One Martini backbone bead per residue (centre of mass of N, CA, C, O) as a GRO file, in nm:
protein
  516
    1MET     BB    1  -1.830   5.380  -9.639
    2GLY     BB    2  -1.573   5.155  -9.550
    3PHE     BB    3  -1.250   5.076  -9.540
    4PHE     BB    4  -1.234   4.780  -9.606
    5ILE     BB    5  -1.438   4.813  -9.825
    6GLN     BB    6  -1.279   4.931  -9.994
    7LEU     BB    7  -1.032   4.805 -10.008
    8THR     BB    8  -1.136   4.518 -10.128
    9ASP     BB    9  -1.203   4.644 -10.376
   10ALA     BB   10  -0.981   4.780 -10.481
   11ILE     BB   11  -0.847   4.455 -10.472
   12ALA     BB   12  -1.011   4.370 -10.664
   13GLU     BB   13  -1.069   4.563 -10.947
   14ARG     BB   14  -0.762   4.561 -10.953
   15GLN     BB   15  -0.573   4.320 -10.851
   16SER     BB   16  -0.415   4.422 -10.633
   17LEU     BB   17  -0.132   4.529 -10.341
   18LEU     BB   18  -0.062   4.774 -10.422
   19VAL     BB   19   0.132   5.076 -10.268
   20THR     BB   20   0.139   5.448 -10.222
   21GLY     BB   21   0.327   5.654 -10.230
   22LEU     BB   22   0.347   6.089 -10.198
   23ASP     BB   23   0.694   6.151 -10.174
   24PRO     BB   24   0.844   6.426 -10.269
   25ASN     BB   25   1.142   6.464 -10.285
   26PRO     BB   26   1.410   6.638 -10.390
   27GLU     BB   27   1.615   6.393 -10.499
   28MET     BB   28   1.453   6.295 -10.666
   29LEU     BB   29   1.293   6.476 -10.825
   30GLN     BB   30   1.546   6.602 -11.050
   31SER     BB   31   1.540   6.363 -11.273
   32TRP     BB   32   1.261   6.448 -11.348
   33ALA     BB   33   1.228   6.753 -11.348
   34HIS     BB   34   1.431   6.781 -11.641
   35ARG     BB   35   1.308   6.537 -11.825
   36ARG     BB   36   1.080   6.793 -11.863
   37GLY     BB   37   1.202   7.108 -11.821
   38MET     BB   38   1.108   7.157 -11.451
   39GLY     BB   39   1.424   7.271 -11.328
   40GLY     BB   40   1.338   7.585 -11.290
   41ARG     BB   41   1.114   7.529 -11.054
   42SER     BB   42   0.976   7.434 -10.771
   43PHE     BB   43   0.937   7.226 -10.611
   44LEU     BB   44   0.606   7.350 -10.563
   45SER     BB   45   0.553   7.215 -10.884
   46GLN     BB   46   0.769   6.973 -10.864
   47ALA     BB   47   0.545   6.816 -10.665
   48ARG     BB   48   0.242   6.895 -10.824
   49HIS     BB   49   0.335   6.731 -11.124
   50TRP     BB   50   0.399   6.436 -10.976
   51ILE     BB   51   0.170   6.361 -10.837
   52LYS     BB   52  -0.042   6.297 -11.071
   53ALA     BB   53   0.192   6.126 -11.229
   54VAL     BB   54   0.147   5.887 -11.041
   55ILE     BB   55  -0.165   5.872 -11.021
   56GLU     BB   56  -0.230   5.816 -11.346
   57ALA     BB   57  -0.019   5.579 -11.346
   58THR     BB   58  -0.113   5.394 -11.094
   59ALA     BB   59  -0.426   5.388 -11.026
   60ASP     BB   60  -0.431   5.056 -11.214
   61HIS     BB   61  -0.232   4.926 -10.992
   62VAL     BB   62  -0.375   5.015 -10.685
   63CYS     BB   63  -0.504   4.986 -10.369
   64ALA     BB   64  -0.308   5.271 -10.252
   65TYR     BB   65  -0.264   5.590 -10.040
   66LYS     BB   66   0.081   5.684  -9.891
   67PRO     BB   67   0.109   6.021  -9.765
   68SER     BB   68   0.375   6.129  -9.568
   69LEU     BB   69   0.271   6.431  -9.341
   70GLY     BB   70   0.587   6.533  -9.329
   71PHE     BB   71   0.619   6.647  -9.618
   72TYR     BB   72   0.388   6.854  -9.581
   73GLN     BB   73   0.503   7.003  -9.291
   74SER     BB   74   0.788   7.087  -9.420
   75LEU     BB   75   0.590   7.331  -9.624
   76GLY     BB   76   0.397   7.453  -9.477
   77PRO     BB   77   0.128   7.546  -9.598
   78VAL     BB   78   0.139   7.469  -9.864
   79GLY     BB   79   0.218   7.190  -9.726
   80LEU     BB   80  -0.112   7.105  -9.723
   81GLU     BB   81  -0.218   7.231  -9.983
   82LEU     BB   82  -0.122   6.994 -10.131
   83LEU     BB   83  -0.256   6.725  -9.958
   84ARG     BB   84  -0.545   6.818 -10.098
   85GLU     BB   85  -0.481   6.755 -10.357
   86VAL     BB   86  -0.439   6.487 -10.336
   87ARG     BB   87  -0.734   6.401 -10.207
   88GLU     BB   88  -0.857   6.491 -10.535
   89LEU     BB   89  -0.651   6.303 -10.700
   90VAL     BB   90  -0.769   6.060 -10.533
   91PRO     BB   91  -0.946   5.838 -10.567
   92LEU     BB   92  -1.202   5.726 -10.403
   93GLY     BB   93  -1.172   5.390 -10.462
   94ILE     BB   94  -0.907   5.475 -10.288
   95PRO     BB   95  -0.729   5.456 -10.029
   96LEU     BB   96  -0.615   5.672  -9.775
   97ILE     BB   97  -0.317   5.700  -9.600
   98VAL     BB   98  -0.169   5.888  -9.348
   99ASP     BB   99   0.159   5.904  -9.272
  100ALA     BB  100   0.270   5.979  -8.971
  101LYS     BB  101   0.376   5.854  -8.664
  102HIS     BB  102   0.164   5.908  -8.391
  103GLY     BB  103   0.233   5.993  -8.038
  104ASP     BB  104   0.061   6.178  -7.949
  105LEU     BB  105  -0.229   6.253  -7.768
  106ASN     BB  106  -0.298   6.581  -7.717
  107SER     BB  107  -0.325   6.544  -8.058
  108SER     BB  108  -0.522   6.336  -8.135
  109SER     BB  109  -0.816   6.459  -8.148
  110ALA     BB  110  -0.720   6.687  -8.385
  111LEU     BB  111  -0.590   6.484  -8.603
  112ALA     BB  112  -0.850   6.368  -8.660
  113SER     BB  113  -1.003   6.584  -8.711
  114TYR     BB  114  -0.806   6.665  -9.004
  115LEU     BB  115  -0.817   6.383  -9.154
  116PHE     BB  116  -1.122   6.295  -9.158
  117ARG     BB  117  -1.283   6.621  -9.188
  118ASP     BB  118  -1.118   6.750  -9.363
  119LEU     BB  119  -0.927   6.564  -9.525
  120GLY     BB  120  -1.071   6.246  -9.615
  121ALA     BB  121  -0.931   6.017  -9.458
  122ASP     BB  122  -0.910   5.725  -9.417
  123ALA     BB  123  -0.632   5.664  -9.252
  124VAL     BB  124  -0.393   5.611  -9.005
  125THR     BB  125  -0.019   5.594  -8.885
  126LEU     BB  126   0.067   5.490  -8.573
  127SER     BB  127   0.217   5.472  -8.259
  128PRO     BB  128   0.207   5.269  -8.009
  129LEU     BB  129   0.353   5.319  -7.704
  130ALA     BB  130   0.144   5.491  -7.544
  131GLY     BB  131  -0.124   5.276  -7.665
  132GLN     BB  132  -0.454   5.260  -7.629
  133ASP     BB  133  -0.477   5.583  -7.610
  134ILE     BB  134  -0.402   5.656  -7.937
  135ALA     BB  135  -0.656   5.504  -8.092
  136ALA     BB  136  -0.920   5.592  -7.968
  137PRO     BB  137  -0.999   5.867  -8.139
  138PHE     BB  138  -0.975   5.728  -8.445
  139LEU     BB  139  -1.234   5.518  -8.361
  140LEU     BB  140  -1.447   5.680  -8.337
  141TYR     BB  141  -1.452   5.655  -8.693
  142PRO     BB  142  -1.575   5.418  -8.809
  143ASP     BB  143  -1.510   5.452  -9.141
  144LYS     BB  144  -1.212   5.416  -9.013
  145ALA     BB  145  -0.875   5.336  -9.022
  146VAL     BB  146  -0.569   5.193  -8.836
  147VAL     BB  147  -0.205   5.218  -8.854
  148VAL     BB  148   0.030   5.010  -8.665
  149THR     BB  149   0.391   5.024  -8.567
  150CYS     BB  150   0.568   4.732  -8.487
  151HIS     BB  151   0.817   4.804  -8.764
  152SER     BB  152   1.096   4.810  -8.824
  153SER     BB  153   1.391   4.891  -9.095
  154ASN     BB  154   1.531   5.036  -8.919
  155PRO     BB  155   1.842   4.904  -8.759
  156ALA     BB  156   1.875   5.108  -8.438
  157ALA     BB  157   1.542   4.931  -8.391
  158ARG     BB  158   1.661   4.678  -8.284
  159ILE     BB  159   1.756   4.695  -8.001
  160LEU     BB  160   1.442   4.728  -7.912
  161GLN     BB  161   1.263   4.570  -8.094
  162HIS     BB  162   1.459   4.308  -7.955
  163HIS     BB  163   1.395   4.339  -7.642
  164PRO     BB  164   1.505   4.107  -7.480
  165ASN     BB  165   1.451   3.877  -7.704
  166GLU     BB  166   1.362   3.615  -7.968
  167SER     BB  167   1.122   3.472  -7.818
  168ASP     BB  168   1.001   3.802  -7.680
  169PRO     BB  169   0.957   4.051  -7.827
  170LEU     BB  170   0.837   4.385  -7.886
  171TYR     BB  171   0.706   4.339  -8.109
  172ILE     BB  172   0.559   4.162  -8.087
  173ARG     BB  173   0.368   4.220  -7.852
  174ILE     BB  174   0.226   4.455  -8.017
  175VAL     BB  175   0.075   4.283  -8.167
  176GLN     BB  176  -0.071   4.168  -7.905
  177GLU     BB  177  -0.211   4.425  -7.813
  178CYS     BB  178  -0.337   4.592  -8.051
  179GLN     BB  179  -0.564   4.401  -8.111
  180ARG     BB  180  -0.765   4.529  -7.895
  181TRP     BB  181  -0.819   4.809  -8.002
  182GLY     BB  182  -0.994   4.620  -8.277
  183THR     BB  183  -1.022   4.563  -8.497
  184PRO     BB  184  -0.966   4.388  -8.862
  185ASP     BB  185  -1.161   4.666  -8.988
  186GLN     BB  186  -0.976   4.920  -8.824
  187LEU     BB  187  -0.723   4.719  -8.762
  188LEU     BB  188  -0.382   4.720  -8.856
  189LEU     BB  189  -0.036   4.686  -8.975
  190GLU     BB  190   0.294   4.773  -8.975
  191VAL     BB  191   0.602   4.628  -9.186
  192GLY     BB  192   0.909   4.657  -9.130
  193THR     BB  193   1.059   4.459  -9.352
  194SER     BB  194   1.270   4.219  -9.554
  195ASP     BB  195   1.232   3.968  -9.357
  196PRO     BB  196   1.086   3.668  -9.360
  197ALA     BB  197   1.050   3.621  -9.062
  198VAL     BB  198   0.966   3.825  -8.924
  199LEU     BB  199   0.679   3.867  -9.132
  200ALA     BB  200   0.557   3.593  -8.999
  201ARG     BB  201   0.550   3.639  -8.668
  202VAL     BB  202   0.334   3.824  -8.736
  203ARG     BB  203   0.099   3.659  -8.883
  204GLN     BB  204   0.103   3.432  -8.635
  205GLU     BB  205  -0.033   3.641  -8.448
  206ALA     BB  206  -0.246   3.837  -8.716
  207PRO     BB  207  -0.451   3.625  -8.917
  208GLU     BB  208  -0.639   3.853  -8.998
  209ARG     BB  209  -0.435   4.088  -9.066
  210PHE     BB  210  -0.371   4.342  -9.198
  211LEU     BB  211  -0.088   4.422  -9.388
  212ILE     BB  212   0.220   4.613  -9.407
  213LEU     BB  213   0.537   4.666  -9.554
  214ARG     BB  214   0.803   4.890  -9.538
  215SER     BB  215   0.961   4.790  -9.802
  216LEU     BB  216   1.255   4.602 -10.017
  217TRP     BB  217   1.292   4.472 -10.304
  218GLY     BB  218   1.605   4.322 -10.507
  219GLU     BB  219   1.494   3.999 -10.496
  220GLU     BB  220   1.278   3.811 -10.612
  221ASP     BB  221   1.313   3.578 -10.409
  222ARG     BB  222   1.211   3.801 -10.162
  223LEU     BB  223   0.931   3.807 -10.302
  224ASP     BB  224   0.866   3.545 -10.227
  225ALA     BB  225   0.874   3.523  -9.925
  226LEU     BB  226   0.739   3.743  -9.833
  227LEU     BB  227   0.491   3.649  -9.936
  228GLU     BB  228   0.482   3.361  -9.774
  229ALA     BB  229   0.478   3.518  -9.465
  230GLY     BB  230   0.214   3.686  -9.511
  231LEU     BB  231  -0.023   3.570  -9.655
  232SER     BB  232  -0.312   3.460  -9.646
  233PRO     BB  233  -0.479   3.252  -9.722
  234ALA     BB  234  -0.614   3.395  -9.981
  235ALA     BB  235  -0.439   3.600 -10.074
  236ASP     BB  236  -0.375   3.842  -9.907
  237GLY     BB  237  -0.335   4.038  -9.625
  238LEU     BB  238  -0.093   4.218  -9.713
  239LEU     BB  239   0.084   4.467  -9.867
  240LEU     BB  240   0.270   4.669 -10.053
  241PRO     BB  241   0.553   4.860 -10.209
  242LEU     BB  242   0.625   5.055 -10.425
  243PRO     BB  243   0.915   5.146 -10.586
  244GLN     BB  244   1.050   5.447 -10.564
  245ASN     BB  245   1.234   5.458 -10.812
  246LEU     BB  246   0.970   5.371 -11.006
  247LEU     BB  247   0.850   5.689 -10.952
  248VAL     BB  248   1.091   5.845 -11.163
  249GLU     BB  249   0.986   5.675 -11.413
  250ASP     BB  250   0.884   5.722 -11.770
  251ASP     BB  251   0.706   5.363 -11.701
  252MET     BB  252   0.580   5.315 -11.440
  253ALA     BB  253   0.278   5.199 -11.579
  254GLU     BB  254   0.425   4.935 -11.657
  255ARG     BB  255   0.609   4.852 -11.446
  256ALA     BB  256   0.318   4.834 -11.218
  257GLU     BB  257   0.189   4.600 -11.412
  258ARG     BB  258   0.393   4.386 -11.389
  259LEU     BB  259   0.432   4.393 -11.083
  260LYS     BB  260   0.134   4.299 -11.023
  261ARG     BB  261   0.161   4.015 -11.195
  262ARG     BB  262   0.364   3.929 -11.036
  263ILE     BB  263   0.190   3.854 -10.790
  264GLY     BB  264  -0.070   3.739 -10.909
  265GLU     BB  265   0.073   3.445 -10.990
  266ARG     BB  266   0.193   3.370 -10.662
  267ARG     BB  267  -0.078   3.405 -10.566
  268ASP     BB  268  -0.158   3.099 -10.726
  269ARG     BB  269   0.071   2.968 -10.669
  270TRP     BB  270  -0.009   2.966 -10.378
  271LEU     BB  271  -0.331   2.861 -10.396
  272GLU     BB  272  -0.242   2.572 -10.455
  273ARG     BB  273  -0.061   2.461 -10.284
  274ARG     BB  274  -0.256   2.494 -10.036
  275PRO     BB  275  -0.521   2.367  -9.839
  276ARG     BB  276  -0.771   2.288  -9.848
  277GLU     BB  277  -1.048   2.330  -9.725
  278GLY     BB  278  -1.083   2.128  -9.438
  279GLU     BB  279  -0.797   2.183  -9.421
  280ALA     BB  280  -0.499   2.159  -9.193
  281CYS     BB  281  -0.331   2.492  -9.048
  282SER     BB  282  -0.191   2.547  -8.869
  283LEU     BB  283  -0.032   2.895  -8.931
  284TRP     BB  284  -0.317   3.040  -8.886
  285LEU     BB  285  -0.441   2.900  -8.581
  286PRO     BB  286  -0.461   3.045  -8.307
  287GLU     BB  287  -0.297   3.018  -8.007
  288PRO     BB  288  -0.401   2.941  -7.704
  289ARG     BB  289  -0.545   3.125  -7.438
  290GLY     BB  290  -0.453   3.211  -7.160
  291GLY     BB  291  -0.731   3.159  -6.865
  292ALA     BB  292  -0.843   2.940  -6.989
  293VAL     BB  293  -1.062   2.706  -6.924
  294GLY     BB  294  -1.021   2.447  -7.012
  295ALA     BB  295  -0.770   2.543  -7.178
  296ALA     BB  296  -0.520   2.405  -7.395
  297SER     BB  297  -0.178   2.383  -7.449
  298PRO     BB  298   0.065   2.523  -7.614
  299PRO     BB  299   0.273   2.467  -7.793
  300ALA     BB  300   0.663   2.505  -7.798
  301THR     BB  301   0.750   2.512  -8.111
  302LYS     BB  302   0.662   2.738  -8.174
  303PRO     BB  303   0.734   3.066  -8.268
  304GLY     BB  304   0.615   3.249  -8.042
  305THR     BB  305   0.601   3.064  -7.818
  306GLY     BB  306   0.563   2.995  -7.475
  307PRO     BB  307   0.692   3.128  -7.151
  308GLY     BB  308   0.685   3.405  -7.285
  309ARG     BB  309   0.400   3.418  -7.405
  310ALA     BB  310   0.219   3.287  -7.171
  311THR     BB  311   0.310   3.527  -6.966
  312ALA     BB  312   0.159   3.746  -7.140
  313GLU     BB  313  -0.142   3.662  -7.129
  314ALA     BB  314  -0.122   3.672  -6.799
  315ASN     BB  315  -0.114   3.981  -6.809
  316THR     BB  316  -0.319   4.070  -6.930
  317MET     BB  317  -0.562   3.929  -6.757
  318ASP     BB  318  -0.462   4.043  -6.484
  319GLN     BB  319  -0.473   4.326  -6.642
  320LEU     BB  320  -0.818   4.315  -6.615
  321ILE     BB  321  -0.939   4.234  -6.362
  322LEU     BB  322  -0.871   4.534  -6.216
  323ASP     BB  323  -1.012   4.714  -6.452
  324LEU     BB  324  -1.287   4.553  -6.364
  325PHE     BB  325  -1.272   4.649  -6.020
  326ASP     BB  326  -1.252   4.927  -6.068
  327ILE     BB  327  -1.522   4.985  -6.249
  328GLY     BB  328  -1.733   4.832  -6.036
  329CYS     BB  329  -1.782   4.493  -6.084
  330LEU     BB  330  -1.747   4.459  -5.745
  331LEU     BB  331  -1.968   4.406  -5.492
  332PHE     BB  332  -1.994   4.460  -5.171
  333GLY     BB  333  -2.305   4.225  -5.002
  334ASP     BB  334  -2.632   4.198  -5.007
  335TYR     BB  335  -2.728   3.947  -5.279
  336VAL     BB  336  -2.982   3.842  -5.553
  337GLN     BB  337  -2.984   3.654  -5.739
  338ALA     BB  338  -3.163   3.459  -5.950
  339SER     BB  339  -3.163   3.161  -5.829
  340GLY     BB  340  -3.248   3.308  -5.543
  341ALA     BB  341  -2.999   3.363  -5.417
  342VAL     BB  342  -2.750   3.461  -5.146
  343PHE     BB  343  -2.475   3.705  -5.147
  344ASN     BB  344  -2.149   3.901  -5.077
  345TYR     BB  345  -2.184   3.968  -5.370
  346TYR     BB  346  -2.126   4.146  -5.695
  347ILE     BB  347  -2.113   4.073  -6.011
  348ASP     BB  348  -2.101   4.384  -6.243
  349LEU     BB  349  -2.092   4.343  -6.600
  350ARG     BB  350  -2.198   4.617  -6.705
  351GLN     BB  351  -2.012   4.870  -6.676
  352ILE     BB  352  -1.867   4.780  -6.984
  353ILE     BB  353  -2.059   4.910  -7.190
  354SER     BB  354  -1.913   5.265  -7.074
  355ASP     BB  355  -1.667   5.086  -7.192
  356PRO     BB  356  -1.473   5.065  -7.482
  357ASN     BB  357  -1.187   4.941  -7.418
  358LEU     BB  358  -1.327   4.758  -7.183
  359PHE     BB  359  -1.461   4.616  -7.406
  360HIS     BB  360  -1.258   4.474  -7.623
  361ARG     BB  361  -1.109   4.306  -7.424
  362VAL     BB  362  -1.302   4.140  -7.346
  363LEU     BB  363  -1.397   4.022  -7.647
  364HIS     BB  364  -1.138   3.908  -7.690
  365ALA     BB  365  -1.146   3.677  -7.496
  366TYR     BB  366  -1.386   3.548  -7.589
  367ALA     BB  367  -1.282   3.517  -7.904
  368THR     BB  368  -1.022   3.330  -7.781
  369LEU     BB  369  -1.240   3.094  -7.752
  370LEU     BB  370  -1.468   3.073  -8.018
  371GLU     BB  371  -1.236   3.027  -8.257
  372LYS     BB  372  -1.253   2.742  -8.179
  373LEU     BB  373  -1.530   2.707  -8.311
  374HIS     BB  374  -1.859   2.633  -8.398
  375PHE     BB  375  -2.074   2.826  -8.619
  376ASP     BB  376  -2.384   3.016  -8.744
  377ARG     BB  377  -2.466   3.140  -8.421
  378ILE     BB  378  -2.541   3.398  -8.228
  379ALA     BB  379  -2.646   3.383  -7.846
  380GLY     BB  380  -2.779   3.609  -7.617
  381ILE     BB  381  -2.819   3.600  -7.280
  382PRO     BB  382  -3.054   3.783  -7.125
  383TYR     BB  383  -2.986   4.118  -7.081
  384GLY     BB  384  -2.689   4.118  -7.060
  385ALA     BB  385  -2.520   3.931  -7.306
  386LEU     BB  386  -2.603   4.130  -7.546
  387PRO     BB  387  -2.387   4.278  -7.604
  388THR     BB  388  -2.154   4.071  -7.621
  389ALA     BB  389  -2.318   3.971  -7.863
  390THR     BB  390  -2.287   4.160  -8.055
  391GLY     BB  391  -1.946   4.254  -8.082
  392LEU     BB  392  -1.885   4.006  -8.162
  393SER     BB  393  -2.082   3.977  -8.443
  394LEU     BB  394  -1.887   4.171  -8.521
  395GLN     BB  395  -1.637   4.090  -8.523
  396LEU     BB  396  -1.696   3.772  -8.616
  397HIS     BB  397  -1.909   3.761  -8.855
  398LYS     BB  398  -2.182   3.689  -8.704
  399PRO     BB  399  -2.472   3.639  -8.656
  400LEU     BB  400  -2.774   3.756  -8.428
  401ILE     BB  401  -2.950   3.570  -8.185
  402TYR     BB  402  -3.249   3.583  -7.943
  403PRO     BB  403  -3.388   3.491  -7.648
  404ARG     BB  404  -3.673   3.557  -7.498
  405LYS     BB  405  -3.802   3.596  -7.194
  406GLU     BB  406  -4.047   3.698  -7.358
  407VAL     BB  407  -4.377   3.681  -7.539
  408LYS     BB  408  -4.520   3.923  -7.722
  409ALA     BB  409  -4.892   3.997  -7.732
  410HIS     BB  410  -4.758   4.112  -8.043
  411GLY     BB  411  -4.684   4.114  -8.319
  412ALA     BB  412  -4.454   3.816  -8.422
  413ARG     BB  413  -4.440   3.642  -8.122
  414ARG     BB  414  -4.104   3.585  -8.078
  415LEU     BB  415  -3.895   3.372  -7.954
  416ILE     BB  416  -3.693   3.488  -8.156
  417GLU     BB  417  -3.449   3.647  -8.247
  418GLY     BB  418  -3.358   3.650  -8.580
  419ASP     BB  419  -3.222   3.506  -8.845
  420PHE     BB  420  -3.295   3.148  -8.927
  421VAL     BB  421  -3.199   2.807  -8.955
  422GLU     BB  422  -3.266   2.457  -8.952
  423GLY     BB  423  -3.005   2.309  -8.810
  424ASP     BB  424  -2.831   2.506  -8.691
  425ARG     BB  425  -2.550   2.654  -8.508
  426VAL     BB  426  -2.525   2.726  -8.158
  427VAL     BB  427  -2.393   2.967  -7.998
  428VAL     BB  428  -2.361   3.082  -7.671
  429VAL     BB  429  -2.384   3.363  -7.427
  430ASP     BB  430  -2.256   3.453  -7.121
  431ASP     BB  431  -2.179   3.605  -6.829
  432ILE     BB  432  -2.236   3.405  -6.576
  433LEU     BB  433  -2.207   3.143  -6.418
  434ILE     BB  434  -2.353   2.919  -6.180
  435THR     BB  435  -2.633   2.717  -6.223
  436GLY     BB  436  -2.764   2.702  -6.527
  437GLY     BB  437  -3.034   2.786  -6.564
  438SER     BB  438  -3.082   3.034  -6.799
  439VAL     BB  439  -2.944   2.871  -7.043
  440LEU     BB  440  -3.088   2.647  -7.032
  441GLU     BB  441  -3.392   2.813  -7.108
  442GLY     BB  442  -3.273   2.908  -7.380
  443ILE     BB  443  -3.194   2.664  -7.505
  444GLY     BB  444  -3.483   2.559  -7.530
  445LYS     BB  445  -3.584   2.752  -7.759
  446LEU     BB  446  -3.375   2.718  -7.944
  447GLU     BB  447  -3.442   2.400  -7.967
  448SER     BB  448  -3.743   2.438  -8.079
  449SER     BB  449  -3.663   2.598  -8.354
  450GLY     BB  450  -3.426   2.366  -8.438
  451LEU     BB  451  -3.155   2.474  -8.311
  452VAL     BB  452  -2.820   2.388  -8.243
  453VAL     BB  453  -2.607   2.291  -7.908
  454GLU     BB  454  -2.314   2.272  -7.779
  455ASN     BB  455  -2.227   2.554  -7.682
  456VAL     BB  456  -2.076   2.751  -7.383
  457VAL     BB  457  -1.998   3.110  -7.342
  458VAL     BB  458  -1.825   3.259  -7.070
  459PHE     BB  459  -1.655   3.452  -6.823
  460ILE     BB  460  -1.741   3.331  -6.545
  461ASP     BB  461  -1.694   3.072  -6.329
  462HIS     BB  462  -1.807   3.063  -6.003
  463GLY     BB  463  -1.685   2.803  -5.927
  464GLY     BB  464  -1.499   2.653  -6.058
  465ALA     BB  465  -1.329   2.376  -5.930
  466ALA     BB  466  -1.478   2.385  -5.610
  467ASP     BB  467  -1.749   2.395  -5.852
  468ARG     BB  468  -1.875   2.159  -6.090
  469SER     BB  469  -2.217   2.177  -6.142
  470PRO     BB  470  -2.291   2.403  -6.333
  471ARG     BB  471  -2.135   2.217  -6.559
  472GLN     BB  472  -2.248   1.912  -6.480
  473ARG     BB  473  -2.520   2.015  -6.605
  474LEU     BB  474  -2.431   2.093  -6.896
  475GLU     BB  475  -2.324   1.837  -6.952
  476GLN     BB  476  -2.536   1.619  -6.939
  477ALA     BB  477  -2.718   1.800  -7.163
  478GLY     BB  478  -2.504   1.869  -7.378
  479TYR     BB  479  -2.262   2.045  -7.311
  480ARG     BB  480  -2.045   2.291  -7.383
  481CYS     BB  481  -1.782   2.470  -7.174
  482HIS     BB  482  -1.650   2.789  -7.171
  483ALA     BB  483  -1.423   2.966  -6.995
  484VAL     BB  484  -1.246   3.263  -6.919
  485LEU     BB  485  -1.286   3.303  -6.586
  486ASP     BB  486  -1.255   3.227  -6.246
  487ILE     BB  487  -1.298   3.310  -5.871
  488ARG     BB  488  -1.031   3.276  -5.824
  489ARG     BB  489  -0.839   3.435  -5.966
  490ILE     BB  490  -0.931   3.654  -5.902
  491THR     BB  491  -0.878   3.675  -5.656
  492THR     BB  492  -0.567   3.646  -5.652
  493VAL     BB  493  -0.515   3.894  -5.789
  494LEU     BB  494  -0.651   4.089  -5.628
  495HIS     BB  495  -0.485   4.031  -5.391
  496ARG     BB  496  -0.197   4.038  -5.459
  497ALA     BB  497  -0.251   4.370  -5.556
  498GLY     BB  498  -0.446   4.502  -5.335
  499ARG     BB  499  -0.800   4.495  -5.375
  500LEU     BB  500  -0.787   4.271  -5.156
  501ASN     BB  501  -0.903   4.175  -4.817
  502ASN     BB  502  -0.875   3.894  -4.653
  503ALA     BB  503  -1.194   3.934  -4.590
  504GLN     BB  504  -1.244   3.959  -4.866
  505ALA     BB  505  -1.117   3.663  -4.998
  506ALA     BB  506  -1.300   3.507  -4.864
  507VAL     BB  507  -1.563   3.548  -4.943
  508LEU     BB  508  -1.527   3.451  -5.251
  509GLY     BB  509  -1.276   3.146  -5.130
  510GLU     BB  510  -1.172   2.890  -5.059
  511GLY     BB  511  -0.819   2.873  -5.074
  512VAL     BB  512  -0.679   3.146  -5.182
  513LEU     BB  513  -0.468   3.237  -5.022
  514ALA     BB  514  -0.309   2.951  -4.980
  515ALA     BB  515  -0.192   3.011  -5.318
  516SER     BB  516  -0.095   3.336  -5.292
   0.00000   0.00000   0.00000
């Protein structure tokens, strides 16, 4: 069972969004141990009894446990043995998230192996400042998850986290970037704050992610405000910490149950106030992304949008273009295209599938367009777009089908592979739009099987603004085309970065040099 399923099952079974820390703080344990006649025992003995008591008292009222690795490491070898006891004590149906705040690249593979293989943890918290490479070794374990810390509640961190200004702070850039590292099933965000406004901004930037709140609330209205700011449209997606002071009380089970019930009542009331299914709720809609051909401009009045965010989006897409070039996706020479035309360059997107991190970023770029469309199934045009369509199917949780290039003379002799029913709406995914011929051929097969096609999404529109004939061909046939990039933008970015000389840039498109 994967982490995400395990977490959501625990939430549903216990009707709880609470997470319990298991950090045996010596100062916190003193009064608890004395009340139980264990004041003269060693700290290790006190910690062992406390951990067991907390788990027994809270197992019915929480959906995850989160011990801090640092507490156990500080005890030396016996501390790591104690952490193994934690793993044995936590019921297997409840996820164990090891709070490591790990940020060292050199030890990432070893730590991932220890936590996930040896210890049997289900997720780990990471520090994001080393970039995507910090998450990669942990994401190699498909049934595990990572939790990226995007904001700290430490007041001294504010000068860094809110730099350079409140309209485009660093912590929001972290939220935007780290979502490209893993799917919502694989990657969660930890938000250290007691400020509902900070939590609301993170939720707006990450509408599909589970957020783990790392803070304490002192008043009931603060809890209400945090729930309002952080809950997803389904009244979940937000995990809240069980207050540490509660974990040394004699009636911790009763207090945990009361808190769980209180949060549940507020979730119910919150759901009653939300718009019914089918009604718009702009708070949860992802903003249109920069760089998508034909995409509408995002409104500049919402928090976290405007010129700062648009620039960040553009920079992210420009970096993707450079990285695609650097792995050999653009070649110069004489190449025959599928249409029969001969070009003096060739774009080979098949290289992407051998670079998992880059492939995920490409999928994310596609997904920003697909999220705006309404469809029941994703269809990939064989063969180049099949890996992309498969990745998008997994990321967006939409069923995959595809039209065969040819019908086999044996077996089921299907024209369309995959499960579907007549009348299903299908979005067609391809890699490059050159003439539109292969897309229309695939659409013809889909429609002959009773499927409905309205939209086509491609990564690169070869013609772009300079040659709209392929788009017009699709539009005249009744289909809307959406593209992540076009040749003009690719050429401009590569030329400005020095990846292309003047002659190479001229090969890709006339007029680009003047614009650059």
